Amino acid sequence: MPMLFDSYEAASDWYSTSDYKDLEWYDGFEEEQLIEFAYNSGSDYDGEDSLIAAFLREQGEEPEDYGL
């Protein structure tokens, strides 16, 4: 099911309550970048893992390094 957020705040709320909040992210990671990506592109991805994997790829990271 696509990740639909009707506002930036909804995407922010999703992130703040998700298991991804505690993920050991790459150096330079900024929560706002992920939240903005989720808000703008969430509907393009089928579920949290595919959304996070796409975000990581966009940032030049390998999703496999994060267990995805």
PDB file of C-alpha atoms in Angstrom:
ATOM      1  CA  MET A   1       0.000   0.000   0.000  1.00  0.00           C
ATOM      2  CA  PRO A   2       1.426   3.415  -0.960  1.00  0.00           C
ATOM      3  CA  MET A   3       2.668   5.709   1.763  1.00  0.00           C
ATOM      4  CA  LEU A   4       0.268   8.651   1.446  1.00  0.00           C
ATOM      5  CA  PHE A   5       0.852  11.757   3.534  1.00  0.00           C
ATOM      6  CA  ASP A   6      -1.539  14.661   3.208  1.00  0.00           C
ATOM      7  CA  SER A   7       0.846  17.070   4.941  1.00  0.00           C
ATOM      8  CA  TYR A   8       4.459  17.507   5.948  1.00  0.00           C
ATOM      9  CA  GLU A   9       3.298  17.142   9.551  1.00  0.00           C
ATOM     10  CA  ALA A  10       1.753  13.744   8.798  1.00  0.00           C
ATOM     11  CA  ALA A  11       5.030  12.552   7.284  1.00  0.00           C
ATOM     12  CA  SER A  12       6.887  13.935  10.294  1.00  0.00           C
ATOM     13  CA  ASP A  13       4.526  12.132  12.680  1.00  0.00           C
ATOM     14  CA  TRP A  14       5.038   8.877  10.762  1.00  0.00           C
ATOM     15  CA  TYR A  15       8.817   9.190  11.030  1.00  0.00           C
ATOM     16  CA  SER A  16       8.811  10.136  14.709  1.00  0.00           C
ATOM     17  CA  THR A  17       6.796   7.027  15.624  1.00  0.00           C
ATOM     18  CA  SER A  18       8.480   4.617  13.197  1.00  0.00           C
ATOM     19  CA  ASP A  19      11.243   2.131  13.908  1.00  0.00           C
ATOM     20  CA  TYR A  20      13.365   4.094  11.423  1.00  0.00           C
ATOM     21  CA  LYS A  21      13.749   6.887  13.982  1.00  0.00           C
ATOM     22  CA  ASP A  22      16.245   4.688  15.853  1.00  0.00           C
ATOM     23  CA  LEU A  23      18.096   3.469  12.761  1.00  0.00           C
ATOM     24  CA  GLU A  24      21.815   4.150  12.696  1.00  0.00           C
ATOM     25  CA  TRP A  25      21.836   6.452   9.690  1.00  0.00           C
ATOM     26  CA  TYR A  26      24.783   7.561   7.556  1.00  0.00           C
ATOM     27  CA  ASP A  27      26.930  10.556   8.494  1.00  0.00           C
ATOM     28  CA  GLY A  28      25.209  13.764   7.511  1.00  0.00           C
ATOM     29  CA  PHE A  29      21.693  12.322   7.671  1.00  0.00           C
ATOM     30  CA  GLU A  30      19.044  14.942   8.302  1.00  0.00           C
ATOM     31  CA  GLU A  31      15.576  13.886   9.387  1.00  0.00           C
ATOM     32  CA  GLU A  32      14.043  16.731   7.427  1.00  0.00           C
ATOM     33  CA  GLN A  33      15.364  15.306   4.152  1.00  0.00           C
ATOM     34  CA  LEU A  34      13.689  11.963   4.778  1.00  0.00           C
ATOM     35  CA  ILE A  35      10.450  13.588   5.921  1.00  0.00           C
ATOM     36  CA  GLU A  36      10.380  15.816   2.838  1.00  0.00           C
ATOM     37  CA  PHE A  37      11.088  12.806   0.602  1.00  0.00           C
ATOM     38  CA  ALA A  38       8.306  10.814   2.282  1.00  0.00           C
ATOM     39  CA  TYR A  39       5.850  13.696   1.953  1.00  0.00           C
ATOM     40  CA  ASN A  40       6.650  14.378  -1.697  1.00  0.00           C
ATOM     41  CA  SER A  41       7.239  10.835  -2.954  1.00  0.00           C
ATOM     42  CA  GLY A  42       5.574   8.469  -0.510  1.00  0.00           C
ATOM     43  CA  SER A  43       2.711   7.666  -2.853  1.00  0.00           C
ATOM     44  CA  ASP A  44       5.223   6.284  -5.366  1.00  0.00           C
ATOM     45  CA  TYR A  45       6.306   3.461  -3.055  1.00  0.00           C
ATOM     46  CA  ASP A  46       4.550   0.394  -1.763  1.00  0.00           C
ATOM     47  CA  GLY A  47       5.277   0.419   1.949  1.00  0.00           C
ATOM     48  CA  GLU A  48       7.827   1.758   4.370  1.00  0.00           C
ATOM     49  CA  ASP A  49      10.751  -0.444   3.360  1.00  0.00           C
ATOM     50  CA  SER A  50      10.543   0.478  -0.317  1.00  0.00           C
ATOM     51  CA  LEU A  51      10.213   4.171   0.588  1.00  0.00           C
ATOM     52  CA  ILE A  52      13.266   4.056   2.851  1.00  0.00           C
ATOM     53  CA  ALA A  53      15.245   2.047   0.288  1.00  0.00           C
ATOM     54  CA  ALA A  54      14.479   4.637  -2.413  1.00  0.00           C
ATOM     55  CA  PHE A  55      15.492   7.464  -0.095  1.00  0.00           C
ATOM     56  CA  LEU A  56      18.771   5.731   0.707  1.00  0.00           C
ATOM     57  CA  ARG A  57      19.506   5.172  -2.984  1.00  0.00           C
ATOM     58  CA  GLU A  58      18.806   8.844  -3.677  1.00  0.00           C
ATOM     59  CA  GLN A  59      21.344   9.717  -0.983  1.00  0.00           C
ATOM     60  CA  GLY A  60      23.980   7.426  -2.521  1.00  0.00           C
ATOM     61  CA  GLU A  61      23.597   4.726   0.116  1.00  0.00           C
ATOM     62  CA  GLU A  62      23.018   0.996  -0.337  1.00  0.00           C
ATOM     63  CA  PRO A  63      19.722  -0.170   1.219  1.00  0.00           C
ATOM     64  CA  GLU A  64      21.263  -3.599   1.826  1.00  0.00           C
ATOM     65  CA  ASP A  65      23.660  -1.952   4.299  1.00  0.00           C
ATOM     66  CA  TYR A  66      20.585  -1.077   6.340  1.00  0.00           C
ATOM     67  CA  GLY A  67      18.924  -4.472   6.184  1.00  0.00           C
ATOM     68  CA  LEU A  68      16.543  -3.565   3.361  1.00  0.00           C
TER      69      LEU A  68
END
